[in-house]
Rosetta silent file (secondary structure, phi, psi, omega in degrees, C-alpha in Angstrom):
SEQUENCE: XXXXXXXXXXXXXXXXXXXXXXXXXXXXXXXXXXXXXXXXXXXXXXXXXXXXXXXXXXXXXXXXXXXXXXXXXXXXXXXXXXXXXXXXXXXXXXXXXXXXXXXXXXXXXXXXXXXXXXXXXXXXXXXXXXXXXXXXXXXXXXXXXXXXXXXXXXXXXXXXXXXXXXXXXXXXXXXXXXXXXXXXXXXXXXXXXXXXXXXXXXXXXXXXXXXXXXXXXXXXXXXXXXXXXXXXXXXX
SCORE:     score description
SCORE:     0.000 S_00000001
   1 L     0.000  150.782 -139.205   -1.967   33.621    7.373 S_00000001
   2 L  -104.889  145.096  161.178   -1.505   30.616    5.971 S_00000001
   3 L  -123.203  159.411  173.200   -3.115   27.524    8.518 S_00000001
   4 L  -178.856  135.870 -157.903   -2.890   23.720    8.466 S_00000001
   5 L  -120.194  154.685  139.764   -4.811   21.109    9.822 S_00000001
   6 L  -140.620  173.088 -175.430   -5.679   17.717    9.352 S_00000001
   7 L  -145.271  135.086 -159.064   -8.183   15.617   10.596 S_00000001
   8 L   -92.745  135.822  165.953   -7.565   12.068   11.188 S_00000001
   9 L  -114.623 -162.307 -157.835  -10.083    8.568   10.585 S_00000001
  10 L   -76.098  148.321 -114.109   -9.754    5.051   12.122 S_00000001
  11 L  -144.581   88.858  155.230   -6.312    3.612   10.855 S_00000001
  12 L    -6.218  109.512  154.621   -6.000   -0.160    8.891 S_00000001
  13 L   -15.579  141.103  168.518   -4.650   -3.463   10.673 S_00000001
  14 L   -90.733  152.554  157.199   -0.627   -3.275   10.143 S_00000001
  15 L   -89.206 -173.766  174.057    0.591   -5.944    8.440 S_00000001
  16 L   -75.333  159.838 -164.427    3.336   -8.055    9.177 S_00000001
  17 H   -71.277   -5.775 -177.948    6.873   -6.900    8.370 S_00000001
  18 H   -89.838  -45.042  164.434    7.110  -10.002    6.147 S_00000001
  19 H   -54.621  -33.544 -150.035    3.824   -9.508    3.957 S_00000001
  20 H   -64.810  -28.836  164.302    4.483   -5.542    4.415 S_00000001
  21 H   -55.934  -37.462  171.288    7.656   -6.180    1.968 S_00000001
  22 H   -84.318  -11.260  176.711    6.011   -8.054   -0.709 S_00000001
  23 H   -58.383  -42.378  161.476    3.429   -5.953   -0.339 S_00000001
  24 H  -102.997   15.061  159.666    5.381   -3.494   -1.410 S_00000001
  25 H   -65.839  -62.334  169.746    7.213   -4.613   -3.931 S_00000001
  26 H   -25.906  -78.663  179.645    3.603   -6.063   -5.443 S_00000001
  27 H   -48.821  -25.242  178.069    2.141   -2.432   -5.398 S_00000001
  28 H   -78.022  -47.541  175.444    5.023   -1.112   -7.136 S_00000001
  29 H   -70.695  -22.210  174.654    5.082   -3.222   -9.734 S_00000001
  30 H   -64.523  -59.414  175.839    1.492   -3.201  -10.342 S_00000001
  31 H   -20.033  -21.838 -173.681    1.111    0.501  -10.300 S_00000001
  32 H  -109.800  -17.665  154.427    3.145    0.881  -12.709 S_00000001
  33 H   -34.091  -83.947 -159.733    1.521   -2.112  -14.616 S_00000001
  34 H   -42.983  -38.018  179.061   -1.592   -0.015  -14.278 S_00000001
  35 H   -61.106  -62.709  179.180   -0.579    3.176  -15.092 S_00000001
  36 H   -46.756  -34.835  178.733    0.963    1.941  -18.515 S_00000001
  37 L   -78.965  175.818  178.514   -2.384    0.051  -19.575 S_00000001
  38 L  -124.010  103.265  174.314   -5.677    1.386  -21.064 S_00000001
  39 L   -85.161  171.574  179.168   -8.405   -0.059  -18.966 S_00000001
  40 L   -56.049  114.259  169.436  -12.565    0.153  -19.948 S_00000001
  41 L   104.290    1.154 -160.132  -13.335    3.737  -20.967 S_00000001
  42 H  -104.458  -19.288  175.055   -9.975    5.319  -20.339 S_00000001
  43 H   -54.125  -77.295 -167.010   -8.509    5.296  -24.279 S_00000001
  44 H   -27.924  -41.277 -138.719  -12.354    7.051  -25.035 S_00000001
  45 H   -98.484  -52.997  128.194  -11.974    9.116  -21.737 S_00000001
  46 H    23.709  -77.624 -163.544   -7.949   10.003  -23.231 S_00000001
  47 H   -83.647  -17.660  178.495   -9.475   11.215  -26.431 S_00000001
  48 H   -92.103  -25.578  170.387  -12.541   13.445  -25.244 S_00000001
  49 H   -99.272   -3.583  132.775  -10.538   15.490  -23.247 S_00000001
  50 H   -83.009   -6.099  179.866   -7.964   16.021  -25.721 S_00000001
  51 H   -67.142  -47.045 -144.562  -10.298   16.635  -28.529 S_00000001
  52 L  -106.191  -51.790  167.045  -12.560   18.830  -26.550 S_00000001
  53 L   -84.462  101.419 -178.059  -10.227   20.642  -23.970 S_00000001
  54 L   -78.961  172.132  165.278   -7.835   23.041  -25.637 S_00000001
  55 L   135.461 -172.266 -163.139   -4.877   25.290  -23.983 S_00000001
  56 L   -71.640 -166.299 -172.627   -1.333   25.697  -23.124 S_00000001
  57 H   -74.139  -61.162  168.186    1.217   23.502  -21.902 S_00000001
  58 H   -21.958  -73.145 -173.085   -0.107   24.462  -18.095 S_00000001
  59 H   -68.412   -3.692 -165.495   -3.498   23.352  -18.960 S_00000001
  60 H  -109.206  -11.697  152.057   -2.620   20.277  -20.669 S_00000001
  61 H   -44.113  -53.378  165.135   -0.389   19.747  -17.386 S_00000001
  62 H   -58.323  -36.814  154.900   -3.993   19.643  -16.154 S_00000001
  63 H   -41.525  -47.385  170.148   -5.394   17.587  -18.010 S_00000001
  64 H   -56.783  -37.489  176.732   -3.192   14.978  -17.372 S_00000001
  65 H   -89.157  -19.196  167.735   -3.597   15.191  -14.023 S_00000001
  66 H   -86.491  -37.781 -170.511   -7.188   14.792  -14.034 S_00000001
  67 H   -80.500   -2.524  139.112   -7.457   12.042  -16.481 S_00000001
  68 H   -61.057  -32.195  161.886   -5.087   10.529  -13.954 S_00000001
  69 H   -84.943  -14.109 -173.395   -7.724   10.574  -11.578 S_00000001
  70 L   -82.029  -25.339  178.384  -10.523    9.284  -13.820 S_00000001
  71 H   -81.209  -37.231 -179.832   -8.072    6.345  -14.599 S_00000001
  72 H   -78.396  -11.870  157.675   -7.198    4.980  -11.074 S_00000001
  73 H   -74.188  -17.050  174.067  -11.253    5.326  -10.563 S_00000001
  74 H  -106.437  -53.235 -168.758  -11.661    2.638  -13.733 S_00000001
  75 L   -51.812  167.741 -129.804   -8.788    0.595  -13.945 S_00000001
  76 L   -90.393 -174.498  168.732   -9.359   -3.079  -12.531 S_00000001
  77 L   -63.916  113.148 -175.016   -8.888   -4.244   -9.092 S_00000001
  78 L  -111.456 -152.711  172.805   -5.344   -4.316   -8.307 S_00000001
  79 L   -42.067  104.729  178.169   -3.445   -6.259   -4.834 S_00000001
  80 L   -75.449   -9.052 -150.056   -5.481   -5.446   -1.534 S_00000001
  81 L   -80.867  -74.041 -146.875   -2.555   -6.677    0.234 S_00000001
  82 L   -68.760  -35.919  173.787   -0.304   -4.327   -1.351 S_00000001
  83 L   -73.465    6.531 -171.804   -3.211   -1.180   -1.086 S_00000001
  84 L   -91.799  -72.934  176.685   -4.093   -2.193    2.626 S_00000001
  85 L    -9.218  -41.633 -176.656   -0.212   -1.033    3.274 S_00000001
  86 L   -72.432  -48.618 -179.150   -0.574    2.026    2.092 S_00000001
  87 H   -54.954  -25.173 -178.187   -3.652    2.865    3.902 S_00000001
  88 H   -72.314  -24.143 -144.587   -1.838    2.033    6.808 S_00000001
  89 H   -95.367  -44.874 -160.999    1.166    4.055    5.921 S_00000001
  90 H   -81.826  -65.649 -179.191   -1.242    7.156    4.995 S_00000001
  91 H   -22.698  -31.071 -166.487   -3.278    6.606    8.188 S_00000001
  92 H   -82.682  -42.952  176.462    0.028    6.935   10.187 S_00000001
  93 H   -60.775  -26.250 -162.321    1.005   10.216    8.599 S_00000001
  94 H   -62.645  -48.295 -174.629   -2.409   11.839    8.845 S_00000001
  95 H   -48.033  -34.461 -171.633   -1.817   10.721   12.692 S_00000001
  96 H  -106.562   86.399  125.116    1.055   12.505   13.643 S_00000001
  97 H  -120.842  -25.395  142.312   -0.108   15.441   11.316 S_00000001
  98 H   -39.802  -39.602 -178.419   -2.954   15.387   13.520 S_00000001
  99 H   -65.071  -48.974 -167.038   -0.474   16.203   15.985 S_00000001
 100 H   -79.025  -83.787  179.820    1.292   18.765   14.218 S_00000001
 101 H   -44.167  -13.401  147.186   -2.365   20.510   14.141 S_00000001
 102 H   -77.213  -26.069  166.782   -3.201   20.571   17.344 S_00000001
 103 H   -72.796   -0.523 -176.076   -0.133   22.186   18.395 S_00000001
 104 L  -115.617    4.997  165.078   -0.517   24.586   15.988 S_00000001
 105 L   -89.151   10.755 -178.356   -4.302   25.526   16.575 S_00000001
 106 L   -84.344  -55.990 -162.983   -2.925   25.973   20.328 S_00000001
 107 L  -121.658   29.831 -177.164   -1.224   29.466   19.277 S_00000001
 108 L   165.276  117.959 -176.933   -3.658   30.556   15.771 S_00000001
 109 L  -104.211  129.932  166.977   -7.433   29.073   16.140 S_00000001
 110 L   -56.622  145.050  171.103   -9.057   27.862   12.725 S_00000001
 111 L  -100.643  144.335  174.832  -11.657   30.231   11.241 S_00000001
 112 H   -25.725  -36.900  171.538  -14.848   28.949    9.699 S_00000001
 113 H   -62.869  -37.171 -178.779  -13.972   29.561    6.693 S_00000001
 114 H   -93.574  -13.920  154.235  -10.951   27.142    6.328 S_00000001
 115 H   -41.332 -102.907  127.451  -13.658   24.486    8.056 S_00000001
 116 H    54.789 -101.298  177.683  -15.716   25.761    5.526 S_00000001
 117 H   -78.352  -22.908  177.504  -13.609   24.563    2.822 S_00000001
 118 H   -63.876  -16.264 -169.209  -11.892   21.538    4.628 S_00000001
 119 H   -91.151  -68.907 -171.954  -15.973   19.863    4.745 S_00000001
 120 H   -33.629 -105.231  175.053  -16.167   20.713    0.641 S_00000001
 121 H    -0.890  -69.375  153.526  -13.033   19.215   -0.109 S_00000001
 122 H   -33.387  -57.734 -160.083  -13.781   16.110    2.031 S_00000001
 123 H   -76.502  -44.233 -171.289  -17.324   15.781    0.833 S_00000001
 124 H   -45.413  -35.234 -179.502  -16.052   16.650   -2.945 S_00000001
 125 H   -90.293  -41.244  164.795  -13.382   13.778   -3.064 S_00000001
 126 H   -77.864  -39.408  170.814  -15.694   11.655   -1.476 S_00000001
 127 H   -74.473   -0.539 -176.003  -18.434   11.983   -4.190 S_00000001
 128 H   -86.111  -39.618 -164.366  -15.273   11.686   -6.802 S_00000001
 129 H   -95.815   -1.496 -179.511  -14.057    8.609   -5.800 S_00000001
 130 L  -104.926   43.221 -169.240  -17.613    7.119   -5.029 S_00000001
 131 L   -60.222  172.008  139.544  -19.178    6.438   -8.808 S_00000001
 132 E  -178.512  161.780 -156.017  -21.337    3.455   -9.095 S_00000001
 133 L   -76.637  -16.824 -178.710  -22.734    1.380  -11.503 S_00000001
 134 L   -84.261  -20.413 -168.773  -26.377    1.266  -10.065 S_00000001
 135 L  -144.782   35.939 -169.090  -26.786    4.937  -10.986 S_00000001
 136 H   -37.282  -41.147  177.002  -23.663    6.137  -12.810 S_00000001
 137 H   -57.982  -58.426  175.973  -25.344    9.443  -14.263 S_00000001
 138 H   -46.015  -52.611 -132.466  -26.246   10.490  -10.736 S_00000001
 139 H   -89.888  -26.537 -152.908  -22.309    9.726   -9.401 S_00000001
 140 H   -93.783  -57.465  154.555  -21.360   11.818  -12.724 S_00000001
 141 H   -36.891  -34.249 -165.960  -24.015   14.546  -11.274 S_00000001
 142 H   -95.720  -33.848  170.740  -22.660   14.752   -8.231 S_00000001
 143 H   -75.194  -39.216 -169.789  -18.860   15.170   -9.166 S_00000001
 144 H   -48.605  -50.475  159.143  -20.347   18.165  -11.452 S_00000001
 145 H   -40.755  -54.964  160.131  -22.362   19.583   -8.694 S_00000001
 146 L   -96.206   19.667  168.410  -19.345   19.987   -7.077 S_00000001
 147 E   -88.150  150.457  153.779  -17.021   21.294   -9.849 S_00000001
 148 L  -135.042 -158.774  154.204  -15.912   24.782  -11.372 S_00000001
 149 L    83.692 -138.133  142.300  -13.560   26.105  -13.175 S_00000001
 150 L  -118.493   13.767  164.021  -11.332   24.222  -14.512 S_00000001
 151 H  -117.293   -0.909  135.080  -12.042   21.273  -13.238 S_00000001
 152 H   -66.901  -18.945  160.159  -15.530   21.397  -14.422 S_00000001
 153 H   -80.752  -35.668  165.565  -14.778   21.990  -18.063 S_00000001
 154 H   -37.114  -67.662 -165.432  -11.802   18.834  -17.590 S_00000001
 155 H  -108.329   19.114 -177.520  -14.832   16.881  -16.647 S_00000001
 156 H   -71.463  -36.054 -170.156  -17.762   18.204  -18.327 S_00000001
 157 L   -92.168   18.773 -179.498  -15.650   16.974  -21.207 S_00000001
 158 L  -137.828  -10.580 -166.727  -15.349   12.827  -20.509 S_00000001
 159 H   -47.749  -42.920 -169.557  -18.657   13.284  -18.266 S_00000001
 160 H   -87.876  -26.337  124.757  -20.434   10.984  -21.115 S_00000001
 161 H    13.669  -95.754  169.567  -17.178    8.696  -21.232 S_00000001
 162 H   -45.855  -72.421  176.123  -17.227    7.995  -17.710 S_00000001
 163 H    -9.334  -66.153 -147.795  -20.780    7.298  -17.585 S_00000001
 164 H   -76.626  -21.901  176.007  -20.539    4.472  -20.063 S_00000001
 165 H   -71.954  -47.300  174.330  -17.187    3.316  -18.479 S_00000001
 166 H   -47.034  -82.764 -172.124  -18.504    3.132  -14.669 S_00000001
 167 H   -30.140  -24.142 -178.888  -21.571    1.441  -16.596 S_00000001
 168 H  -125.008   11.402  146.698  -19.712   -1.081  -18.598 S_00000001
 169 H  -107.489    3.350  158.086  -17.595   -1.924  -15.984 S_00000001
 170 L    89.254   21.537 -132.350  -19.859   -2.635  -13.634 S_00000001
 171 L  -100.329  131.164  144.069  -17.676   -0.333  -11.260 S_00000001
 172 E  -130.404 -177.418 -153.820  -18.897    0.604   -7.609 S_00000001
 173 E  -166.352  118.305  155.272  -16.839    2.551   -5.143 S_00000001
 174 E  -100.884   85.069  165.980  -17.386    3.220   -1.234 S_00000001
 175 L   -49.962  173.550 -174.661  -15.293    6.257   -0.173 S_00000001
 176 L  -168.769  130.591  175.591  -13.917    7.202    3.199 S_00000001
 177 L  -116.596  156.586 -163.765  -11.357   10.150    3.738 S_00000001
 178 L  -108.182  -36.775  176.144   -8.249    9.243    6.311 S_00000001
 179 L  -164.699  162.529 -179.943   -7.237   12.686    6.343 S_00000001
 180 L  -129.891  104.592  149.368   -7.534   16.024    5.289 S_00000001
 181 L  -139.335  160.954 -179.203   -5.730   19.631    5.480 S_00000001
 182 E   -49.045  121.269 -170.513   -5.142   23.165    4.388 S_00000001
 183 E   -88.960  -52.557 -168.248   -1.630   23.078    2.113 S_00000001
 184 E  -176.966  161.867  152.781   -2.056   27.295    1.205 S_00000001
 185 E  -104.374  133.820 -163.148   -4.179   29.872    0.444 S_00000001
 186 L   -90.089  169.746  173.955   -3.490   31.174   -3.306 S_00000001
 187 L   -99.473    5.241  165.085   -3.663   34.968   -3.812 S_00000001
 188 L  -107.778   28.926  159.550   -6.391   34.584   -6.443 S_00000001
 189 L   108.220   17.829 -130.791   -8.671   33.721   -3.591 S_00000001
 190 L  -132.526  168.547  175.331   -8.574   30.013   -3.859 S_00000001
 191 E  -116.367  150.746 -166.355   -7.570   27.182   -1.017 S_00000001
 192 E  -119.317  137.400  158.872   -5.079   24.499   -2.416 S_00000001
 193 E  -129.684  155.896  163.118   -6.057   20.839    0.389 S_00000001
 194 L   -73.511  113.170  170.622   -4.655   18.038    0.894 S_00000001
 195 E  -155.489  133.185  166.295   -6.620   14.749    0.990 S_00000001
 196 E   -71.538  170.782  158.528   -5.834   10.748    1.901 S_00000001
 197 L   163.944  141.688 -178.577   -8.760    8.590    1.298 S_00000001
 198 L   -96.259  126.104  136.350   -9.244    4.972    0.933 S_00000001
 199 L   -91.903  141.226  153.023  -11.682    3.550   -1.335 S_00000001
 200 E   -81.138  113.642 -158.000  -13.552    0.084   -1.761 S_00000001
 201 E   -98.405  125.129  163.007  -13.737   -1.279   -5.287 S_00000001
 202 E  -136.621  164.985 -159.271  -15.797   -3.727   -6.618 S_00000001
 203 L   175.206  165.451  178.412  -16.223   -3.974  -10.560 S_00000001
 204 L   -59.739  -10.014 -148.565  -16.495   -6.783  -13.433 S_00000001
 205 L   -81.866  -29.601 -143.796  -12.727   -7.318  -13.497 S_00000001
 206 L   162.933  -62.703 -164.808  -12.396   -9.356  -10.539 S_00000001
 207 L   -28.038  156.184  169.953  -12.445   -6.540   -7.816 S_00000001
 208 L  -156.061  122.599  156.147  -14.840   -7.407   -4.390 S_00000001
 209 L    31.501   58.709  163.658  -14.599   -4.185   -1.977 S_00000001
 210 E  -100.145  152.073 -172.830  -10.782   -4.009   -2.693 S_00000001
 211 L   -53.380  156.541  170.813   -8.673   -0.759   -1.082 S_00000001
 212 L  -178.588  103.867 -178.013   -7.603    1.518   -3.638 S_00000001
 213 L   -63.145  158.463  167.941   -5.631    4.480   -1.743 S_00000001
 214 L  -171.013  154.051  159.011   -5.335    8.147   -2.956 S_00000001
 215 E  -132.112  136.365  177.343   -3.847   11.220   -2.418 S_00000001
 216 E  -144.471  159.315   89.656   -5.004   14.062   -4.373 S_00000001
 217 L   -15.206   52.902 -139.012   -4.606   17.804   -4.242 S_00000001
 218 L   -87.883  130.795  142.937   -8.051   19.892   -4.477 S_00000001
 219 E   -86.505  138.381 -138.132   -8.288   23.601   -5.060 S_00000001
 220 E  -140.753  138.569 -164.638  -11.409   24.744   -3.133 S_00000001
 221 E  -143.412  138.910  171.758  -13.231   28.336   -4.318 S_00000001
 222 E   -87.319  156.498  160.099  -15.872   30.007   -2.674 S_00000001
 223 E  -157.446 -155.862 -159.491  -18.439   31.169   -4.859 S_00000001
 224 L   -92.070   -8.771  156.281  -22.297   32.157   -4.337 S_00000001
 225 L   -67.616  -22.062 -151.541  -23.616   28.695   -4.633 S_00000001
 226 E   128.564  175.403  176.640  -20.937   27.544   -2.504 S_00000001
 227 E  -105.865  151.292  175.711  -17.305   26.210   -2.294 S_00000001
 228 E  -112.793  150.790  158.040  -16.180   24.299   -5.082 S_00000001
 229 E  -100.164  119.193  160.876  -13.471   22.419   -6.890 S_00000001
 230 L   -97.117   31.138  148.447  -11.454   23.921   -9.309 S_00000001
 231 L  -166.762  114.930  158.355   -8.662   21.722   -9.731 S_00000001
 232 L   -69.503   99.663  150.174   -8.021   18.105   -9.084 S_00000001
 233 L   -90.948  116.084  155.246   -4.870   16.533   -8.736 S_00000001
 234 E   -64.125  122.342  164.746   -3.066   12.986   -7.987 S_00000001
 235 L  -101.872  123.905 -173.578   -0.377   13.792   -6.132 S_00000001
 236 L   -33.645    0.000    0.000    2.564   10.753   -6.086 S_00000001
């Protein structure tokens, strides 16, 4: 049976409805500014995982989507304005999804096991989005540590990349997840989660502890070491 939870954390100032418009106008257009550029390390980071990861259209689906995550961890500082919004926006859903999950752990009680994997997932996304610049090999350890799969060959294969990109951009990152929950359980044994999370950026560009929002889409595996991720996704 399929269950789903979230679990909610403390929830951004709103802004006013008159910033909250340019705010989002701002964030749209940068985002898509951002997306379209090649910031420090991400052409290099680009080229090591097609050089080095082969496969099918599917996996190169993957690919994409991970080197989508390695780029909004490097690219510059963008509007905190326009990223505070969001957090606020995401905070609000996680809240009433909170909601949704208690009424539905009312009639079908979580098992340990989907705990279990909701604390990987949470801690896993939190050591992904939390690089820094004082120790970049360790931050690069620590996403590995908690890779398999195929999202440990994805980043086994930019791991030396990244390094030098956190490192020559000076980049650090404080994570924080706003929410979390179970999406499905796959039939080849695997948990697909959901997770918000806010980060604080600071970096050579500019950046000083600015928000930088995310939703991503973790597959979570048990295995005898532990549970892991084996697939990483932004989701839009």
């Amino acid at each position: 049976m399929t269950h789903r939870i979230a679990v909610s954390a403390r929830t951004a100032p709103e802004p006013s409805e008159e910033d909250g418009g340019a705010a989002e106008a701002t964030a749209a257009e940068e985002s898509s500014a951002a997306l379209a550029s090649e910031d420090t390390g991400i052409g290099d980071l680009d080229a090591a995982a097609d050089t080095e990861t082969a496969g099918d259209a599917e996996a190169a689906g993957a690919r994409t989507a991970s080197r989508s995550v390695l780029r909004m961890l490097l690219r510059p500082g963008r509007s905190a304005v326009g990223a505070a919004l969001i957090v606020v926006v995401l905070a609000g859903l996680s809240a009433a999804a909170i909601t949704l999950g208690l009424a539905h752990r009312a009639s079908d009680r979580v098992g340990d096991q989907d705990l279990a994997v909701l604390s990987a997932a949470r801690q896993g996304v939190v050591n992904l989005i939390s690089p820094s610049a004082k120790d970049p090999t360790a931050s690069a350890n620590r996403i590995a540590a908690d890779a398999t799969g195929q999202w440990l060959a994805e980043f086994r294969a930019v791991k030396d990349k990244f390094v030098g990109a956190i490192d020559e951009s000076k980049t650090d990152s404080t994570g924080e997840i706003l929410g979390a929950g179970i999406e499905h359980h796959n039939p080849d044994g695997s948990t697909t989660v959901l997770v918000t999370a806010v980060s604080k950026v600071s970096n050579s560009t500019g950046a000083k502890d600015d928000p930088r929002t995310w939703r991503l889409r973790v597959d979570v595996v048990d295995e005898a070491t532990g549970y892991k991720l084996s697939k990483v996704e932004v989701v839009p």
